[in-house]
Short mmCIF file of C-alpha atoms in Angstrom, two decimals:
data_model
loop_
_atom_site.label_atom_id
_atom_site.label_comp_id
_atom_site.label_asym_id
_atom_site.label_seq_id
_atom_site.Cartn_x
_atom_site.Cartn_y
_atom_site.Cartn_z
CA UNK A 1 -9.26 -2.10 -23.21
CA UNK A 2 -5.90 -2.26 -21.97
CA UNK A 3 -4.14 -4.65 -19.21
CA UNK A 4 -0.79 -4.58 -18.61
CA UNK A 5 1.55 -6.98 -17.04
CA UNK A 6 4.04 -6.87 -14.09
CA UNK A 7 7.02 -4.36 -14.96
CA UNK A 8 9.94 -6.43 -15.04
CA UNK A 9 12.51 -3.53 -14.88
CA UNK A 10 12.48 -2.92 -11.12
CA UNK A 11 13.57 -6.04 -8.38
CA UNK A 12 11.57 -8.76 -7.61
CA UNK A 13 13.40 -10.83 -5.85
CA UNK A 14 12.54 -14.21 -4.37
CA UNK A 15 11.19 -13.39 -1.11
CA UNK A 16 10.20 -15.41 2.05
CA UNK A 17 8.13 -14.14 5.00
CA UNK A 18 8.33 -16.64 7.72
CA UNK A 19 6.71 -16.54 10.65
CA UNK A 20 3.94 -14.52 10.07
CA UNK A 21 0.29 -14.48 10.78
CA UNK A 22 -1.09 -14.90 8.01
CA UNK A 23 -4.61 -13.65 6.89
CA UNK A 24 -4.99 -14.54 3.04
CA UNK A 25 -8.81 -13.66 3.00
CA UNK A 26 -9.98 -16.62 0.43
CA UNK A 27 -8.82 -18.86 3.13
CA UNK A 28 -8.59 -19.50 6.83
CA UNK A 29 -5.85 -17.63 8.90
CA UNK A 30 -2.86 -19.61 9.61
CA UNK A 31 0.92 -19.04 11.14
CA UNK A 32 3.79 -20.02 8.62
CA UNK A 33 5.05 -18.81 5.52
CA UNK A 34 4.38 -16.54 2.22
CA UNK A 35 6.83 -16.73 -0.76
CA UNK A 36 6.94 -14.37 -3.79
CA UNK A 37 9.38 -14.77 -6.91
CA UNK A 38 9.05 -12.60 -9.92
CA UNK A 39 6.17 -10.61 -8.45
CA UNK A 40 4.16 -13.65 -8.30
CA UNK A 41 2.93 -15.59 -4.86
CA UNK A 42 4.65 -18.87 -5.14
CA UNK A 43 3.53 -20.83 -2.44
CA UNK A 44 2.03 -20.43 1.04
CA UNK A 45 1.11 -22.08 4.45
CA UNK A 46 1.49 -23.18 7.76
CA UNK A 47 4.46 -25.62 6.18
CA UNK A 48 5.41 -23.98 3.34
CA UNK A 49 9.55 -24.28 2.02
CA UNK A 50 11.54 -21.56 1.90
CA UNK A 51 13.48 -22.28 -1.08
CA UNK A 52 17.23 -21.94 -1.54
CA UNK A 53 18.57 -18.31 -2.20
CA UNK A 54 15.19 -16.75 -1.35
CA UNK A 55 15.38 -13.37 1.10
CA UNK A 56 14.25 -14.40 4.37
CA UNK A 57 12.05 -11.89 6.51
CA UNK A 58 10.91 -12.80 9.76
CA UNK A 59 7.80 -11.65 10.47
CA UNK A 60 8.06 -12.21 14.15
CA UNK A 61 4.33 -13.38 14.99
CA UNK A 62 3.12 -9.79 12.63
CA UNK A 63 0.13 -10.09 10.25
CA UNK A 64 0.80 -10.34 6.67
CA UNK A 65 -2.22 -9.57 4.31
CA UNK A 66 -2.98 -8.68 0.68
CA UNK A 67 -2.94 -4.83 0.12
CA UNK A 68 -5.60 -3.18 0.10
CA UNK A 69 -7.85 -2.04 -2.62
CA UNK A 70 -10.00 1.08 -2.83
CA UNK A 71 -12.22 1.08 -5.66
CA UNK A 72 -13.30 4.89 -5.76
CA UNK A 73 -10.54 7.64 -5.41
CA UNK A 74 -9.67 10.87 -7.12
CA UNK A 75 -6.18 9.85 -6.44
CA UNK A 76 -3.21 11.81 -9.01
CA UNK A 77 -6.37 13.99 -10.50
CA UNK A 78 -7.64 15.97 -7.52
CA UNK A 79 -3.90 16.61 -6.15
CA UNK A 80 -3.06 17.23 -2.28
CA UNK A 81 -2.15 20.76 -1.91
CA UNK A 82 -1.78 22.00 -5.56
CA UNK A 83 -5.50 23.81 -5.71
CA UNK A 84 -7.01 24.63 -8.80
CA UNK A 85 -4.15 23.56 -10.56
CA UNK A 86 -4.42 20.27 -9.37
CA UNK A 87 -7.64 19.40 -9.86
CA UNK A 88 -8.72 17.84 -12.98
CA UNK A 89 -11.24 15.78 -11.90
CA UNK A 90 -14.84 17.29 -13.90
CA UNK A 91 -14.31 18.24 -17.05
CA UNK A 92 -17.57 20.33 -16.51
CA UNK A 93 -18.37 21.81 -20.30
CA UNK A 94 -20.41 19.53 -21.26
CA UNK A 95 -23.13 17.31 -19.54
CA UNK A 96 -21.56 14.02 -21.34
CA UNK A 97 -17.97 13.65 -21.37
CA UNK A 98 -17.99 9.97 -21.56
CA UNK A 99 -14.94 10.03 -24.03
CA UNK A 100 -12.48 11.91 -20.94
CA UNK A 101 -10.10 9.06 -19.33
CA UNK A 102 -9.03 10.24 -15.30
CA UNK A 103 -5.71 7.99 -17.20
CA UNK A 104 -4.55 10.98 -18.82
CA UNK A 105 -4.92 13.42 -15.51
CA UNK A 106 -2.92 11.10 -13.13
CA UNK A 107 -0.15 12.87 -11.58
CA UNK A 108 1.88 9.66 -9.89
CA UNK A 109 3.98 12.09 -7.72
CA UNK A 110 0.43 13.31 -5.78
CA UNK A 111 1.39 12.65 -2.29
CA UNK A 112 -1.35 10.91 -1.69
CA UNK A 113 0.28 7.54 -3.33
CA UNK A 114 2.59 7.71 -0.53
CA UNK A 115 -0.02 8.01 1.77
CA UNK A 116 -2.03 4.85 0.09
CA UNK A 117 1.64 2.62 1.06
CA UNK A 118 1.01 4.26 4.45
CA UNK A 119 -2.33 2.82 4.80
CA UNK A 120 -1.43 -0.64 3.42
CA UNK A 121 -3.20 0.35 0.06
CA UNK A 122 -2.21 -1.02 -2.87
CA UNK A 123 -4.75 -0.83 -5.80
CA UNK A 124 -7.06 1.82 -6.30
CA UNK A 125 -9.60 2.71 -9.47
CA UNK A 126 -9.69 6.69 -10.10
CA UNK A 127 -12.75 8.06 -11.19
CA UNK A 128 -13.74 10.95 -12.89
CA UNK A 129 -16.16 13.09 -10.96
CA UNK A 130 -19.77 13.69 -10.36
CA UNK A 131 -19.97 16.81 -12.01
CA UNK A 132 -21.52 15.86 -15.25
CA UNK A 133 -24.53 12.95 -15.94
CA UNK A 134 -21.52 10.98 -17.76
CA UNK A 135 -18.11 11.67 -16.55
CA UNK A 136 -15.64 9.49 -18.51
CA UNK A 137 -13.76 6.38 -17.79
CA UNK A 138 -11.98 5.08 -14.54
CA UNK A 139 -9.00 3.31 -14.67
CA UNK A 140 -7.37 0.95 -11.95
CA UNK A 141 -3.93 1.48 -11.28
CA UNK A 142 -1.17 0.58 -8.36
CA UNK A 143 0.21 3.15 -5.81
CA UNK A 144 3.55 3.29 -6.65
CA UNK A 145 5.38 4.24 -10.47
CA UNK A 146 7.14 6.73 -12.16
CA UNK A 147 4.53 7.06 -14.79
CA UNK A 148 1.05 5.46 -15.51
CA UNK A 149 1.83 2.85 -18.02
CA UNK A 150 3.68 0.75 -15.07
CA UNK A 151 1.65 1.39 -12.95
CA UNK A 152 -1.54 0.28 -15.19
CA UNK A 153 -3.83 -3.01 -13.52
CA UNK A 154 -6.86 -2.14 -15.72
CA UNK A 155 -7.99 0.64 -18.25
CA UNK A 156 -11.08 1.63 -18.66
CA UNK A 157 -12.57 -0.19 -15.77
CA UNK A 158 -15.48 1.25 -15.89
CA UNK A 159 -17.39 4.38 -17.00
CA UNK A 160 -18.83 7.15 -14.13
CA UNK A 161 -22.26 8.45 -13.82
CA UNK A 162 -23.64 10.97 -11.54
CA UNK A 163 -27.26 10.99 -10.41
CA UNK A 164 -28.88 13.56 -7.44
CA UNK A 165 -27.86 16.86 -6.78
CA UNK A 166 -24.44 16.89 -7.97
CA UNK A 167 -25.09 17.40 -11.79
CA UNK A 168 -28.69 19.47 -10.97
CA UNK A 169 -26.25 21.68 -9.11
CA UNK A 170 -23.47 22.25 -11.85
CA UNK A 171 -25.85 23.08 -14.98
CA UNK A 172 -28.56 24.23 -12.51
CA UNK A 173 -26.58 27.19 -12.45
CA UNK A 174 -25.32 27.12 -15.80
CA UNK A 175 -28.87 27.70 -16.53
CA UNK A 176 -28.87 24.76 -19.50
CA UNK A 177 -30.18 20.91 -19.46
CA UNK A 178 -29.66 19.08 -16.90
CA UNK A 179 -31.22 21.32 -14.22
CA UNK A 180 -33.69 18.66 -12.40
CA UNK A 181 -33.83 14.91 -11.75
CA UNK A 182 -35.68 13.94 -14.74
CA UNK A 183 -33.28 15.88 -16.69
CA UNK A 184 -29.87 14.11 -15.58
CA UNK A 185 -32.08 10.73 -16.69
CA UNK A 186 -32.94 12.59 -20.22
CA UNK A 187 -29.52 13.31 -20.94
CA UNK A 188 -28.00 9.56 -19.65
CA UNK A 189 -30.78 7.58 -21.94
CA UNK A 190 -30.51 9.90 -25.02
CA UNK A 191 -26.77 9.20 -24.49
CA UNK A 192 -27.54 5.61 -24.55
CA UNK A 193 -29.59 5.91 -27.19
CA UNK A 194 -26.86 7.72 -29.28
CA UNK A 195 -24.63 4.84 -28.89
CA UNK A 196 -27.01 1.75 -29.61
CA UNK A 197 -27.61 3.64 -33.30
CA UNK A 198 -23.57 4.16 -33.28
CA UNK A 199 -23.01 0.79 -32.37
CA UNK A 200 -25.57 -0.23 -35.67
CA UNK A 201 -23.79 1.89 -38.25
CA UNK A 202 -22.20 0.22 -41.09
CA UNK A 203 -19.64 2.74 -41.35
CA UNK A 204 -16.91 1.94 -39.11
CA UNK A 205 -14.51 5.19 -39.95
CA UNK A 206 -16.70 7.19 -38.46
CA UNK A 207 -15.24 7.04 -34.76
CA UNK A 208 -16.62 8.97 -31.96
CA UNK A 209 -14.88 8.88 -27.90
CA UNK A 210 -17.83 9.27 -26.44
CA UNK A 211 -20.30 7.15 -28.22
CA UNK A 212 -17.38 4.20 -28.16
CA UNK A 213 -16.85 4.70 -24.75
CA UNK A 214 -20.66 3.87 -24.22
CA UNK A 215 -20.98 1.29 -26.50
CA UNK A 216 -18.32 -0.57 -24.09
CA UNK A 217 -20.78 -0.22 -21.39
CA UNK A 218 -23.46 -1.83 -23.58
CA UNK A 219 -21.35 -4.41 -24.87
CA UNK A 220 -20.78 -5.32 -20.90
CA UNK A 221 -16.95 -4.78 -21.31
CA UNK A 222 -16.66 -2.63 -18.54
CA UNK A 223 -19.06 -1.48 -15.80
CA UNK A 224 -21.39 1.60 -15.18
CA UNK A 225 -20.52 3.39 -12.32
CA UNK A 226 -23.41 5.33 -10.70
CA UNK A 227 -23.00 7.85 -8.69
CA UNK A 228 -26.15 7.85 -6.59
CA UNK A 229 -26.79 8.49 -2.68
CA UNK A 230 -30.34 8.75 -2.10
CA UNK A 231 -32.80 5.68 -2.68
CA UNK A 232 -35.23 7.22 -5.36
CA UNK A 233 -31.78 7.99 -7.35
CA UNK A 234 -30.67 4.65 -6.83
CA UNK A 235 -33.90 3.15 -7.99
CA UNK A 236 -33.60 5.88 -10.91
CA UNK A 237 -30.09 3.86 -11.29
CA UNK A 238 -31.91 0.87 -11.67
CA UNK A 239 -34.44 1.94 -14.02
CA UNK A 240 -31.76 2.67 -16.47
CA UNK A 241 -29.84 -0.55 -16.12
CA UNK A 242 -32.72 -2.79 -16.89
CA UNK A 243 -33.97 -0.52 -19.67
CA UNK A 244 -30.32 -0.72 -21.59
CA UNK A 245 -28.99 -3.59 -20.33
CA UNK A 246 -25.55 -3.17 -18.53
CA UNK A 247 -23.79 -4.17 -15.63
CA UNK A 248 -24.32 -1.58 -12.60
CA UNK A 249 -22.24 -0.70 -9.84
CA UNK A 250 -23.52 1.47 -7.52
CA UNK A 251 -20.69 4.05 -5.81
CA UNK A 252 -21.44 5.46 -2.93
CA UNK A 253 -25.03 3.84 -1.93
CA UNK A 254 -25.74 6.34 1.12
CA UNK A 255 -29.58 5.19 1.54
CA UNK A 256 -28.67 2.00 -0.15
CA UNK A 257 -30.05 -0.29 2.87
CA UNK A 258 -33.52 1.19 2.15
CA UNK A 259 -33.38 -0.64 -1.04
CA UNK A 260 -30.96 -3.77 0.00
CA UNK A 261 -33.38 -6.69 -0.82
CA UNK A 262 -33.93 -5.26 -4.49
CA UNK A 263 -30.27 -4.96 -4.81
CA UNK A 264 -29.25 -8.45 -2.90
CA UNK A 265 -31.40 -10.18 -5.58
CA UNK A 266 -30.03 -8.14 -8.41
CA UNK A 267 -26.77 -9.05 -7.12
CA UNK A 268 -25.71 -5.33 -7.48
CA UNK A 269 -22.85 -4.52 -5.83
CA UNK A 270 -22.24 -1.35 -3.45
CA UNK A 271 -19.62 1.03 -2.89
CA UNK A 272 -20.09 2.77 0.40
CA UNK A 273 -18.69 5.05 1.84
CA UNK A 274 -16.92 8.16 2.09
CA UNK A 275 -17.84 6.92 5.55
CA UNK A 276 -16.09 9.98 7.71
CA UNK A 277 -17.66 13.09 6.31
CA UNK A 278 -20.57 14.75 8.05
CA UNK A 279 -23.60 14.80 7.03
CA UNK A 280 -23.24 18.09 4.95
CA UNK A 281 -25.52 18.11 2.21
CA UNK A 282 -29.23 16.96 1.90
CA UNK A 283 -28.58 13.60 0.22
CA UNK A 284 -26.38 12.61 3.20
CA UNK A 285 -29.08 12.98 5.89
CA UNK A 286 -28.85 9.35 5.83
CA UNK A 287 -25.69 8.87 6.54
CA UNK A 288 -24.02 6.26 8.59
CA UNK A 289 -21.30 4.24 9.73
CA UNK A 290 -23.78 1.27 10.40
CA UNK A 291 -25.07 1.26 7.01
CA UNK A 292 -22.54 -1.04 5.75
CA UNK A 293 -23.21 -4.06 8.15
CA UNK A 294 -26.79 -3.56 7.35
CA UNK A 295 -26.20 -3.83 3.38
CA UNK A 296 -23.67 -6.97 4.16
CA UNK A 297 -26.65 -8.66 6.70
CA UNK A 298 -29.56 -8.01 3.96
CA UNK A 299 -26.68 -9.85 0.99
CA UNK A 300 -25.49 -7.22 -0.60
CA UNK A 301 -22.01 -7.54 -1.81
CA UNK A 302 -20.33 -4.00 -0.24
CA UNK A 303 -16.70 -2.60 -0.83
CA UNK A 304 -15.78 0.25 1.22
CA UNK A 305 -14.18 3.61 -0.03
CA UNK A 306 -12.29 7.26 1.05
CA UNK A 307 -13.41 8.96 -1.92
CA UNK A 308 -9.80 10.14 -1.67
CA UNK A 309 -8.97 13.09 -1.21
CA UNK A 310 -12.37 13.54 0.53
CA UNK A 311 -11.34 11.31 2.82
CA UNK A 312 -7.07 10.28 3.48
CA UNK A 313 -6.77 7.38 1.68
CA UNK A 314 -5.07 5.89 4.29
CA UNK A 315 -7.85 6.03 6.51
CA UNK A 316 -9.66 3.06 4.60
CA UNK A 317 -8.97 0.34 6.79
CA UNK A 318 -10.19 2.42 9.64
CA UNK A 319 -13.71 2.87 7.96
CA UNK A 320 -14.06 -0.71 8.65
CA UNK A 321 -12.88 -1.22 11.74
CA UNK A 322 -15.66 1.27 12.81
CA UNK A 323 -17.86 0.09 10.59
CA UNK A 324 -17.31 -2.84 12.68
CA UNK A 325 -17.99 -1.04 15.78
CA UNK A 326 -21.52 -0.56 14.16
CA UNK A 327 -22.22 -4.29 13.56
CA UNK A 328 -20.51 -5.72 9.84
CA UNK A 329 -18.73 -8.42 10.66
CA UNK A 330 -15.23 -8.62 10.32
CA UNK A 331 -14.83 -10.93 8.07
CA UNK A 332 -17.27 -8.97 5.30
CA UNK A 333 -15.28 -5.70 6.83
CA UNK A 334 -11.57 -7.42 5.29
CA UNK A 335 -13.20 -8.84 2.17
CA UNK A 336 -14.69 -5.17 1.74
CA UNK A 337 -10.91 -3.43 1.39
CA UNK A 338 -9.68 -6.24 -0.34
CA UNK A 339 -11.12 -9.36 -2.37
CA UNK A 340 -14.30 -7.41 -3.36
CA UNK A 341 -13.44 -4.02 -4.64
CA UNK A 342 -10.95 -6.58 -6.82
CA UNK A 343 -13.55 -8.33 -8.31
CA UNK A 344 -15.87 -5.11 -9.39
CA UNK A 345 -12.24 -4.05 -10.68
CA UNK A 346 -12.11 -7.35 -12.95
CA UNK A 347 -9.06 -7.94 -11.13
CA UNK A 348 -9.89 -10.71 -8.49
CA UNK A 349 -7.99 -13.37 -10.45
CA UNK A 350 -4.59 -11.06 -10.05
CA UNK A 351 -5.19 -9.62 -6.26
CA UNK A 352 -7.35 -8.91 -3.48
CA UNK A 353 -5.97 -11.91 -1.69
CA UNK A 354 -3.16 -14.16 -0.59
CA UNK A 355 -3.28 -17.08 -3.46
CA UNK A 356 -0.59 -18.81 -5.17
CA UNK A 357 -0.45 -17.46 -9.11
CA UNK A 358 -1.68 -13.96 -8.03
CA UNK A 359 0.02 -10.59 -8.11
CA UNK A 360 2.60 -10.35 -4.89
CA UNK A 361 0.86 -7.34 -3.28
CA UNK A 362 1.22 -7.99 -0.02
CA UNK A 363 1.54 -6.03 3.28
CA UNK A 364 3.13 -6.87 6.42
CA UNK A 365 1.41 -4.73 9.14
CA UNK A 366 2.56 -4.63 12.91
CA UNK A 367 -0.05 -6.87 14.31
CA UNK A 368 -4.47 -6.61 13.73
CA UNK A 369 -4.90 -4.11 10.40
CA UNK A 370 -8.29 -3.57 12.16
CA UNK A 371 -6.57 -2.13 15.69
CA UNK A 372 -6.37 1.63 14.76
CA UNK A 373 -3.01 1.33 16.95
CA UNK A 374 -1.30 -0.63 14.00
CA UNK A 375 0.56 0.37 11.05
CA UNK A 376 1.86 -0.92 8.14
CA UNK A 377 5.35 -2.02 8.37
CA UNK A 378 6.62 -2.94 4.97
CA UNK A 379 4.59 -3.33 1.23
CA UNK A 380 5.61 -4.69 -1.63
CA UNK A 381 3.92 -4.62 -4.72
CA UNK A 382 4.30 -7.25 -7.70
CA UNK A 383 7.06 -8.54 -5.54
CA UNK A 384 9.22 -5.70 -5.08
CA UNK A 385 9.43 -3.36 -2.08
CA UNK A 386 7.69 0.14 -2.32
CA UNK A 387 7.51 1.13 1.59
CA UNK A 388 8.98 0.37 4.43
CA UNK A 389 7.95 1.92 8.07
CA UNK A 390 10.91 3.50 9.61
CA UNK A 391 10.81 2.86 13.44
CA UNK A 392 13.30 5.52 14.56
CA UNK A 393 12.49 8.43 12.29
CA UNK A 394 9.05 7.19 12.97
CA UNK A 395 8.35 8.20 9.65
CA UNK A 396 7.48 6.08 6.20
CA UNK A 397 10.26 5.60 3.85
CA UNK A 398 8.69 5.44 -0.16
CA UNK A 399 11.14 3.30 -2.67
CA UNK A 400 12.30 5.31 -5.25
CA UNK A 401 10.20 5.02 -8.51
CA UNK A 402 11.49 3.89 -11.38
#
């Protein structure tokens, strides 16, 4: 597994915001002061210094707020206007590909990272699709580089699964196994299986991507990341967890709130969303922007996604706000885009909030995030600034990378 460090090759100067209302989310809003030196949050609060030689921005009475973090996108692999050519997200020739990495599809000039800065997003995971049973491994990256390896928060950070129609509808008509339900589960516990007698082996030359890439999940290194929409593929989802063993995370969780209690008191967590699309298949008949406040009221720890590019990436704060509308609270609806897609990322003790010692991601937006009226005004990331809103072009202005 592979974390990397800040980049210490671009700017990071010592920065103070002053004057800004701030909204650190593991902490009670306050007006005053955020400092970042080095890419790392110094000091904050209602009377925090502004030291000597540090940058001074005045916020003006704006809200300052960690970026944002989407835990599901197809972001760099499933490229904005490129077609076929741009779309490497299913490697769909075999029904386990758990050895593929989305790391080594990522195309960091996609558009869409500019569009992420847009939307005050500054951390995503890319997955692999939902193609195959097993897809390969995620990896959790920042919105703005030249090339991957700065860019890198977190590789794997989990390993994608696909239960429902998806897979029954890819080697359905391939005409091979899986074509049904019970098939998809075959093919994920002999896969399992595979791995546990891997992982037992004496021999340790004999290496294997896919069966090591498993045997991560069972050593609970990283995270499974199921795929699953309707309820009876969710409980399916569950079945399989307790039988090997690993940590679950369930992506995308449409009927979810039929089975909330069972995952409150697993403590699984829940990635809703994409919460824009219509309802265009049969596993999204239950689709609906209220199903998040209903997962958050029963206990269930939620993080809202885009899916990206199903849904603009920069749309993700505006899935909460009207997930608001539907009755999550707005508190849950912040922590949802920030402090808890950070934690099923492994990567709540670097960002997902405004705390001294973490990563200076960190957004200053024109007023309420939440009010679909405002926009992000300037992002920084690791301390250095990547966007900046230009008021007279009325267009966004991306730093170079590099």
């Amino acid at each position: 597994m592979t974390t990397s460090p800040l980049g210490k090759s671009a700017s990071r100067p010592l920065t103070a915001v002053v004057n800004a209302h701030v909204v650190p989310i593991d902490g009670d809003p306050f007006d005053g002061t955020v400092v970042f030196d080095d890419g790392t949050i110094t000091a904050l609060g209602a009377d925090a210094e502004v030291p000597e030689g540090a940058a001074v921005i005045d916020a003006d009475g704006r809200w300052l707020l960690p970026g944002f973090v989407d835990a599901h996108v197809h972001l760099g692999t499933h490229e904005e206007g490129e077609g076929s050519a741009g779309d490497d997200t299913n490697e769909m020739t075999d029904p386990n590909t758990a050895g593929v990495r989305a790391l080594d599809a990522i195309n960091p000039y996609d558009p869409g990272f500019d569009d992420a800065l847009a939307g005050g997003v500054t951390t995503v995971n890319v997955n692999p699709g939902s193609g195959n049973p097993i897809g390969g491994l995620a990896v959790a990256i920042h919105t703005h580089g030249r090339y991957i390896e700065e860019m890198l928060l977190r590789s794997p950070s989990g390993l994608k699964s696909a239960l429902g129609e998806n897979p029954k509808r890819v080697y359905g008509d391939k005409k091979q196994t899986p074509s049904t339900r019970l098939g998809t589960a075959m093919v994920i516990r002999k896969a399992f299986m595979e791995a546990q007698n891997y992982m037992g082996k004496a021999d340790e030359n004999a290496r294997d991507p896919k069966l090591e890439a498993l045997a991560m999940v069972l050593r609970r290194e990283i995270p499974w990341r199921q795929h699953a929409h309707r309820a009876d593929d969710i409980a399916t989802a569950i079945r399989l967890a307790d039988e090997f063993g690993y940590d679950l995370v369930l992506d995308h969780g449409t009927e979810a709130h039929l089975l909330a209690d069972v995952l409150a008191e697993r403590g699984t967590p829940v990635l809703i969303g994409p919460l824009f699309t219509t309802k265009s298949k049969v596993e999204l008949r239950g689709r609906s922007i209220a199903n998040p406040g209903k997962l958050a009221a029963a206990g269930v720890e939620i993080s809202i996604i885009t899916d990206h590019p199903v849904i603009p990436i920069n749309f993700l704060v505006h899935q909460a706000t009207f997930a608001i509308k539907e009755g999550l609270d707005r508190e849950t609806a912040l922590r949802s885009i920030t402090i808890n897609p950070a934690k099923v990322l492994g990567l709540d003790g670097r960002l997902g909030s405004l705390t001294v010692g973490k990563d200076a991601d960190v957004v200053l937006w024109s007023g309420d995030p939440l009010d679909v009226m405002q926009r992000a005004l300037q992002v920084w990331i690791g301390g250095r600034e990547v966007y900046r809103y230009d008021s007279a072009t009325r267009s966004g202005v991306v730093t170079a990378r590099g």
